[in-house]
CSV table of C-alpha atoms in Angstrom, one decimal:
chain,number,residue,atom,x,y,z
R,1,UNK,CA,111.5,131.4,-75.1
R,2,UNK,CA,111.9,134.1,-73.1
R,3,UNK,CA,114.3,134.2,-70.1
R,4,UNK,CA,115.4,137.0,-67.9
R,5,UNK,CA,117.6,136.3,-64.9
R,6,UNK,CA,116.9,138.8,-61.8
R,7,UNK,CA,118.5,139.3,-58.5
R,8,UNK,CA,116.0,138.6,-55.6
R,9,UNK,CA,115.3,140.1,-52.8
R,10,UNK,CA,79.3,102.1,-54.4
R,11,UNK,CA,76.5,100.4,-53.2
R,12,UNK,CA,77.8,98.9,-56.4
R,13,UNK,CA,75.7,100.9,-59.0
R,14,UNK,CA,77.8,100.5,-62.1
R,15,UNK,CA,78.3,97.9,-64.4
R,16,UNK,CA,81.3,96.1,-65.4
R,17,UNK,CA,82.8,94.8,-69.2
R,18,UNK,CA,83.8,92.1,-67.3
R,19,UNK,CA,81.1,89.3,-66.1
R,20,UNK,CA,80.0,88.9,-62.1
R,21,UNK,CA,83.2,91.3,-60.3
R,22,UNK,CA,82.0,94.5,-58.3
R,23,UNK,CA,84.0,97.4,-59.6
R,24,UNK,CA,82.6,100.0,-56.6
R,25,UNK,CA,81.8,99.8,-53.6
R,26,UNK,CA,80.7,102.2,-50.6
R,27,UNK,CA,83.5,103.2,-48.7
R,28,UNK,CA,82.7,105.1,-45.3
R,29,UNK,CA,85.0,107.6,-44.1
R,30,UNK,CA,87.3,106.0,-40.8
R,31,UNK,CA,86.8,110.4,-39.2
R,32,UNK,CA,84.8,113.7,-40.6
R,33,UNK,CA,86.4,116.7,-38.5
R,34,UNK,CA,85.1,120.3,-39.7
R,35,UNK,CA,88.2,122.5,-39.2
R,36,UNK,CA,86.2,125.4,-40.4
R,37,UNK,CA,82.7,126.0,-41.1
R,38,UNK,CA,84.1,128.9,-43.8
R,39,UNK,CA,84.9,128.3,-47.1
R,40,UNK,CA,88.0,127.2,-48.0
R,41,UNK,CA,89.6,128.7,-51.0
R,42,UNK,CA,93.0,127.0,-50.9
R,43,UNK,CA,94.2,124.2,-49.0
R,44,UNK,CA,97.1,121.7,-48.8
R,45,UNK,CA,97.9,118.3,-46.9
R,46,UNK,CA,101.3,117.9,-46.3
R,47,UNK,CA,102.9,114.8,-48.1
R,48,UNK,CA,103.1,113.1,-44.9
R,49,UNK,CA,99.2,113.6,-43.7
R,50,UNK,CA,100.0,114.8,-40.7
R,51,UNK,CA,99.2,118.3,-41.2
R,52,UNK,CA,96.6,120.7,-43.2
R,53,UNK,CA,96.9,123.9,-44.3
R,54,UNK,CA,93.7,126.3,-45.0
R,55,UNK,CA,93.3,129.4,-46.7
R,56,UNK,CA,89.1,130.6,-46.0
R,57,UNK,CA,87.5,133.0,-47.8
R,58,UNK,CA,87.3,135.4,-44.8
R,59,UNK,CA,90.7,135.9,-45.0
R,60,UNK,CA,91.8,133.5,-42.1
R,61,UNK,CA,95.0,131.3,-42.7
R,62,UNK,CA,95.9,128.3,-40.7
R,63,UNK,CA,97.3,125.5,-40.0
R,64,UNK,CA,96.1,122.1,-38.4
R,65,UNK,CA,97.5,119.0,-37.3
R,66,UNK,CA,95.6,116.0,-38.6
R,67,UNK,CA,95.8,113.8,-36.0
R,68,UNK,CA,94.9,115.6,-32.7
R,69,UNK,CA,93.1,118.3,-35.1
R,70,UNK,CA,95.0,121.3,-33.0
R,71,UNK,CA,95.7,124.2,-34.3
R,72,UNK,CA,99.4,125.3,-35.1
R,73,UNK,CA,99.3,128.0,-36.5
R,74,UNK,CA,96.8,131.1,-37.6
R,75,UNK,CA,96.9,134.7,-39.3
R,76,UNK,CA,93.8,136.7,-39.6
R,77,UNK,CA,93.0,139.5,-42.3
R,78,UNK,CA,95.0,141.9,-40.2
R,79,UNK,CA,98.2,139.9,-40.3
R,80,UNK,CA,98.3,139.4,-44.4
R,81,UNK,CA,99.4,142.1,-46.9
R,82,UNK,CA,97.3,141.6,-49.3
R,83,UNK,CA,94.2,139.2,-50.2
R,84,UNK,CA,95.5,135.6,-50.8
R,85,UNK,CA,94.6,133.0,-53.0
R,86,UNK,CA,97.3,130.8,-53.1
R,87,UNK,CA,99.3,128.7,-50.3
R,88,UNK,CA,101.9,126.0,-50.3
R,89,UNK,CA,103.3,124.0,-47.5
R,90,UNK,CA,107.5,123.4,-47.4
R,91,UNK,CA,107.7,119.2,-47.4
R,92,UNK,CA,109.5,119.9,-44.1
R,93,UNK,CA,105.9,121.6,-43.0
R,94,UNK,CA,108.4,124.7,-41.5
R,95,UNK,CA,107.3,127.8,-43.8
R,96,UNK,CA,104.1,128.6,-45.6
R,97,UNK,CA,103.9,130.4,-48.7
R,98,UNK,CA,101.1,132.5,-49.8
R,99,UNK,CA,100.5,134.5,-52.7
R,100,UNK,CA,97.5,137.2,-53.9
R,101,UNK,CA,97.5,138.6,-56.9
R,102,UNK,CA,100.8,140.3,-57.2
R,103,UNK,CA,103.1,139.1,-53.9
R,104,UNK,CA,104.4,135.9,-52.4
R,105,UNK,CA,104.8,136.2,-48.6
R,106,UNK,CA,105.7,132.8,-46.6
R,107,UNK,CA,105.7,132.6,-42.8
R,108,UNK,CA,107.2,130.3,-40.1
R,109,UNK,CA,104.3,127.8,-39.1
R,110,UNK,CA,105.7,127.6,-35.8
R,111,UNK,CA,106.7,131.3,-35.2
R,112,UNK,CA,103.5,133.0,-37.1
R,113,UNK,CA,106.5,135.4,-38.1
R,114,UNK,CA,106.5,136.6,-42.0
R,115,UNK,CA,110.0,135.5,-43.5
R,116,UNK,CA,110.3,137.3,-46.5
R,117,UNK,CA,107.7,139.2,-49.0
R,118,UNK,CA,108.2,140.3,-52.6
R,119,UNK,CA,106.8,141.8,-55.4
R,120,UNK,CA,106.0,139.3,-58.3
R,121,UNK,CA,106.3,141.2,-62.2
R,122,UNK,CA,105.8,138.8,-65.1
R,123,UNK,CA,106.9,139.8,-69.2
R,124,UNK,CA,103.5,141.5,-68.9
R,125,UNK,CA,103.3,144.6,-66.2
R,126,UNK,CA,99.6,143.0,-65.5
R,127,UNK,CA,100.2,139.7,-65.1
R,128,UNK,CA,99.1,138.0,-62.0
R,129,UNK,CA,100.0,134.4,-60.1
R,130,UNK,CA,98.0,131.4,-60.5
R,131,UNK,CA,100.4,129.0,-59.2
R,132,UNK,CA,102.6,128.5,-56.4
R,133,UNK,CA,105.0,125.6,-54.6
R,134,UNK,CA,107.6,125.2,-52.6
R,135,UNK,CA,110.4,123.2,-52.1
R,136,UNK,CA,111.1,120.7,-49.0
R,137,UNK,CA,113.2,123.1,-46.9
R,138,UNK,CA,111.2,125.9,-48.4
R,139,UNK,CA,114.6,127.8,-49.6
R,140,UNK,CA,113.3,127.6,-53.3
R,141,UNK,CA,109.7,128.8,-54.6
R,142,UNK,CA,107.7,127.6,-58.4
R,143,UNK,CA,105.9,130.6,-59.1
R,144,UNK,CA,103.1,130.7,-62.3
R,145,UNK,CA,101.5,133.3,-63.7
R,146,UNK,CA,98.4,133.6,-65.9
R,147,UNK,CA,100.6,135.0,-68.8
R,148,UNK,CA,102.4,131.5,-69.3
R,149,UNK,CA,105.8,132.1,-67.4
R,150,UNK,CA,107.4,130.4,-64.5
R,151,UNK,CA,109.5,132.1,-61.9
R,152,UNK,CA,112.2,130.0,-60.2
R,153,UNK,CA,113.3,131.4,-57.0
R,154,UNK,CA,116.5,130.6,-55.2
R,155,UNK,CA,115.6,132.3,-51.2
R,156,UNK,CA,119.2,131.1,-50.2
R,157,UNK,CA,121.4,133.0,-53.2
R,158,UNK,CA,118.8,135.2,-53.8
R,159,UNK,CA,118.2,134.6,-57.3
R,160,UNK,CA,115.0,134.7,-59.2
R,161,UNK,CA,114.9,133.2,-63.2
R,162,UNK,CA,111.7,133.8,-65.2
R,163,UNK,CA,110.9,131.7,-68.1
R,164,UNK,CA,108.3,131.9,-70.6
R,165,UNK,CA,107.0,128.5,-71.3
R,166,UNK,CA,103.3,128.6,-71.8
R,167,UNK,CA,101.2,130.1,-73.7
R,168,UNK,CA,98.3,130.2,-70.9
R,169,UNK,CA,97.9,130.4,-67.3
R,170,UNK,CA,100.2,128.3,-65.5
R,171,UNK,CA,98.1,126.1,-62.8
R,172,UNK,CA,100.6,123.2,-61.5
R,173,UNK,CA,104.2,123.7,-60.9
R,174,UNK,CA,106.3,121.3,-58.6
R,175,UNK,CA,109.8,120.5,-58.6
R,176,UNK,CA,111.2,117.1,-59.7
R,177,UNK,CA,114.8,115.8,-59.3
R,178,UNK,CA,116.1,116.9,-56.9
R,179,UNK,CA,114.9,120.5,-57.6
R,180,UNK,CA,117.1,120.1,-60.7
R,181,UNK,CA,113.8,120.0,-63.3
R,182,UNK,CA,110.4,121.8,-62.9
R,183,UNK,CA,107.4,120.4,-63.6
R,184,UNK,CA,104.6,123.0,-65.0
R,185,UNK,CA,100.9,122.5,-66.6
R,186,UNK,CA,98.6,125.3,-68.0
R,187,UNK,CA,96.1,125.6,-69.3
R,188,UNK,CA,97.6,125.6,-73.0
R,189,UNK,CA,97.1,121.8,-72.5
R,190,UNK,CA,100.9,121.1,-72.2
R,191,UNK,CA,102.1,119.5,-69.2
R,192,UNK,CA,106.2,120.3,-69.3
R,193,UNK,CA,109.1,119.2,-67.6
R,194,UNK,CA,112.4,121.7,-67.9
R,195,UNK,CA,115.6,122.1,-66.5
R,196,UNK,CA,115.4,124.5,-63.5
R,197,UNK,CA,118.4,126.9,-64.2
R,198,UNK,CA,118.0,127.2,-67.7
R,199,UNK,CA,114.4,126.5,-68.8
R,200,UNK,CA,115.5,123.9,-71.9
R,201,UNK,CA,112.4,121.6,-72.1
R,202,UNK,CA,113.2,118.2,-71.2
R,203,UNK,CA,109.5,116.4,-71.6
R,204,UNK,CA,106.5,117.3,-73.1
R,205,UNK,CA,103.4,116.0,-72.6
R,206,UNK,CA,100.9,117.9,-75.5
R,207,UNK,CA,96.8,117.3,-74.8
R,208,UNK,CA,94.0,118.9,-76.5
R,209,UNK,CA,92.4,120.7,-73.8
R,210,UNK,CA,93.6,122.6,-70.5
R,211,UNK,CA,94.9,120.0,-68.0
R,212,UNK,CA,92.8,119.7,-65.4
R,213,UNK,CA,94.6,116.9,-63.4
R,214,UNK,CA,98.1,116.0,-62.7
R,215,UNK,CA,99.6,113.3,-59.9
R,216,UNK,CA,103.7,113.0,-60.4
R,217,UNK,CA,104.8,110.1,-58.7
R,218,UNK,CA,108.4,110.6,-58.9
R,219,UNK,CA,109.6,107.7,-56.2
R,220,UNK,CA,108.0,104.8,-58.5
R,221,UNK,CA,108.2,106.4,-62.1
R,222,UNK,CA,104.2,107.3,-62.7
R,223,UNK,CA,102.6,110.5,-64.6
R,224,UNK,CA,98.7,110.6,-64.7
R,225,UNK,CA,97.3,113.4,-66.6
R,226,UNK,CA,93.9,114.4,-67.5
R,227,UNK,CA,92.4,117.1,-69.8
R,228,UNK,CA,89.5,118.9,-69.7
R,229,UNK,CA,87.4,116.3,-72.4
R,230,UNK,CA,88.2,112.4,-71.7
R,231,UNK,CA,91.8,111.9,-72.0
R,232,UNK,CA,93.5,110.5,-68.7
R,233,UNK,CA,96.3,108.2,-68.7
R,234,UNK,CA,99.2,106.8,-66.7
R,235,UNK,CA,103.2,107.4,-68.6
R,236,UNK,CA,106.3,105.9,-67.6
R,237,UNK,CA,107.5,110.5,-66.4
R,238,UNK,CA,110.8,108.9,-67.3
R,239,UNK,CA,110.3,107.5,-71.0
R,240,UNK,CA,106.4,109.2,-71.7
R,241,UNK,CA,105.2,105.9,-72.8
R,242,UNK,CA,102.0,105.4,-71.6
R,243,UNK,CA,101.3,102.8,-69.5
R,244,UNK,CA,97.3,102.7,-69.4
R,245,UNK,CA,94.4,104.9,-69.7
R,246,UNK,CA,91.3,105.1,-67.0
R,247,UNK,CA,88.6,102.4,-68.2
R,248,UNK,CA,85.0,103.5,-66.9
R,249,UNK,CA,82.2,103.4,-69.0
R,250,UNK,CA,80.7,106.5,-68.5
R,251,UNK,CA,81.4,108.8,-71.9
R,252,UNK,CA,82.6,112.0,-69.8
R,253,UNK,CA,84.5,112.3,-66.5
R,254,UNK,CA,86.0,115.3,-65.0
R,255,UNK,CA,89.3,114.9,-62.2
R,256,UNK,CA,90.2,117.5,-60.1
R,257,UNK,CA,92.3,115.9,-57.9
R,258,UNK,CA,94.6,112.8,-58.3
R,259,UNK,CA,97.3,110.8,-56.0
R,260,UNK,CA,99.3,107.2,-56.6
R,261,UNK,CA,99.6,105.6,-53.5
R,262,UNK,CA,100.1,102.0,-52.3
R,263,UNK,CA,103.9,102.5,-54.1
R,264,UNK,CA,102.6,103.4,-57.6
R,265,UNK,CA,100.0,100.7,-57.3
R,266,UNK,CA,96.6,102.6,-57.1
R,267,UNK,CA,95.8,106.0,-58.5
R,268,UNK,CA,92.8,108.2,-56.2
R,269,UNK,CA,91.2,110.5,-58.0
R,270,UNK,CA,88.6,113.2,-57.2
R,271,UNK,CA,86.0,114.6,-59.2
R,272,UNK,CA,84.7,118.3,-59.8
R,273,UNK,CA,82.0,117.8,-57.1
R,274,UNK,CA,82.1,115.4,-53.9
R,275,UNK,CA,83.1,111.9,-55.2
R,276,UNK,CA,86.1,110.6,-55.4
R,277,UNK,CA,87.3,107.2,-56.5
R,278,UNK,CA,89.8,104.3,-57.0
R,279,UNK,CA,91.6,102.6,-59.8
R,280,UNK,CA,94.3,99.8,-60.4
R,281,UNK,CA,97.2,102.1,-62.0
R,282,UNK,CA,98.4,98.7,-63.7
R,283,UNK,CA,94.9,98.4,-66.2
R,284,UNK,CA,93.4,101.3,-65.6
R,285,UNK,CA,90.4,99.6,-64.2
R,286,UNK,CA,88.4,101.1,-61.4
R,287,UNK,CA,88.0,99.7,-57.8
R,288,UNK,CA,85.7,102.1,-56.3
R,289,UNK,CA,84.1,104.9,-55.9
R,290,UNK,CA,82.8,107.0,-53.2
R,291,UNK,CA,81.1,110.0,-51.6
R,292,UNK,CA,83.1,112.6,-49.3
R,293,UNK,CA,80.8,115.1,-46.7
R,294,UNK,CA,79.2,117.5,-48.0
R,295,UNK,CA,78.1,120.1,-45.9
R,296,UNK,CA,77.3,122.6,-48.6
R,297,UNK,CA,76.1,122.7,-52.3
R,298,UNK,CA,79.5,122.4,-54.6
R,299,UNK,CA,81.7,121.0,-52.1
R,300,UNK,CA,85.0,119.2,-53.5
R,301,UNK,CA,88.2,118.4,-52.6
R,302,UNK,CA,91.1,120.6,-52.4
R,303,UNK,CA,93.8,118.6,-51.5
R,304,UNK,CA,94.6,114.7,-50.7
R,305,UNK,CA,97.7,112.6,-49.0
R,306,UNK,CA,98.4,109.4,-47.5
R,307,UNK,CA,99.8,108.4,-44.3
R,308,UNK,CA,102.3,106.3,-43.1
R,309,UNK,CA,99.6,103.1,-42.2
R,310,UNK,CA,98.6,103.8,-45.3
R,311,UNK,CA,95.2,105.9,-44.1
R,312,UNK,CA,94.1,108.3,-47.0
R,313,UNK,CA,93.7,111.8,-45.8
R,314,UNK,CA,91.1,114.4,-48.3
R,315,UNK,CA,90.5,118.1,-47.2
R,316,UNK,CA,87.4,119.7,-48.8
R,317,UNK,CA,86.2,123.2,-49.7
R,318,UNK,CA,83.9,122.8,-46.6
R,319,UNK,CA,86.7,122.7,-44.8
R,320,UNK,CA,86.1,118.8,-43.8
R,321,UNK,CA,89.4,116.7,-42.8
R,322,UNK,CA,88.0,113.2,-43.4
R,323,UNK,CA,90.4,109.8,-43.2
R,324,UNK,CA,90.0,106.5,-45.2
R,325,UNK,CA,91.2,103.2,-45.4
R,326,UNK,CA,92.6,102.0,-48.5
R,327,UNK,CA,93.0,98.8,-49.6
R,328,UNK,CA,95.5,97.5,-52.7
R,329,UNK,CA,93.9,96.5,-56.1
R,330,UNK,CA,94.9,93.1,-55.4
R,331,UNK,CA,92.1,93.2,-52.7
R,332,UNK,CA,89.7,95.2,-54.0
R,333,UNK,CA,88.0,93.2,-56.5
R,334,UNK,CA,86.6,89.7,-56.5
R,335,UNK,CA,87.6,86.9,-58.9
R,336,UNK,CA,91.6,88.0,-58.5
């Protein structure tokens, strides 16, 4: 491992394996609002489900209030330094991080002002940014590159550390354990938990193929991992013990987004297209399957979150913000 320290600047249509018990039901969204008619490149719903950030193909960046559907702020192409591909909102919804291929910029959501920007150079000078994550306050930033390295950035102390931990593009990065650890996933098939300051690997999950979906529920010690073939499981994030595998009839299911809800008892997943599904996290049984509203071919879910009233929010590549009622697993299956 290389380390560098720098100073910063359903209608039920599927049969079940158990008799007479429906495992898929139709769901209709509680609300559907299209925030933009432009194709969305990147999007994020805040963890509390109240705010959405979108980056469109025509280089428009915007932040919205989910309840009122009102625009909180926006930036057009002339306001941006370079073409953007990635965004990340701080947990307190104060800052919005953006990334092009080689530069990270952070904007104040309320004032619209650019607060900081810097160039990112990896071990390979031609390496490009593939993932971005801001901490709760936005004072710490994680940046994944296509060469397999991850930057940890401390904006308060002006420090950057760079760790080469993967053999392929880093597709997901996230802080864990009160920013003392980092979770990173890559096309090399590995998901790692490692020490923020030293890069020492604490926990490793190795898959045969590139990881397509990850959900980390730190409060309930749950971790969901899916790769590009048919390996999907829920594990205890502390012990790495596999708790259950998703149970479905198809030979192959592709998972793109995933989210634990109901205190880790249920898992919500999205497919590569319009489909959402809910699962009992304790047994792996599929509870329901339904489709988001599609305004174009190939639309998919880019972000999901659950608000304080246990309402699920989804945001698609069509810019459609939808809300859904979700039921606890014990109420979603008959005969239990």
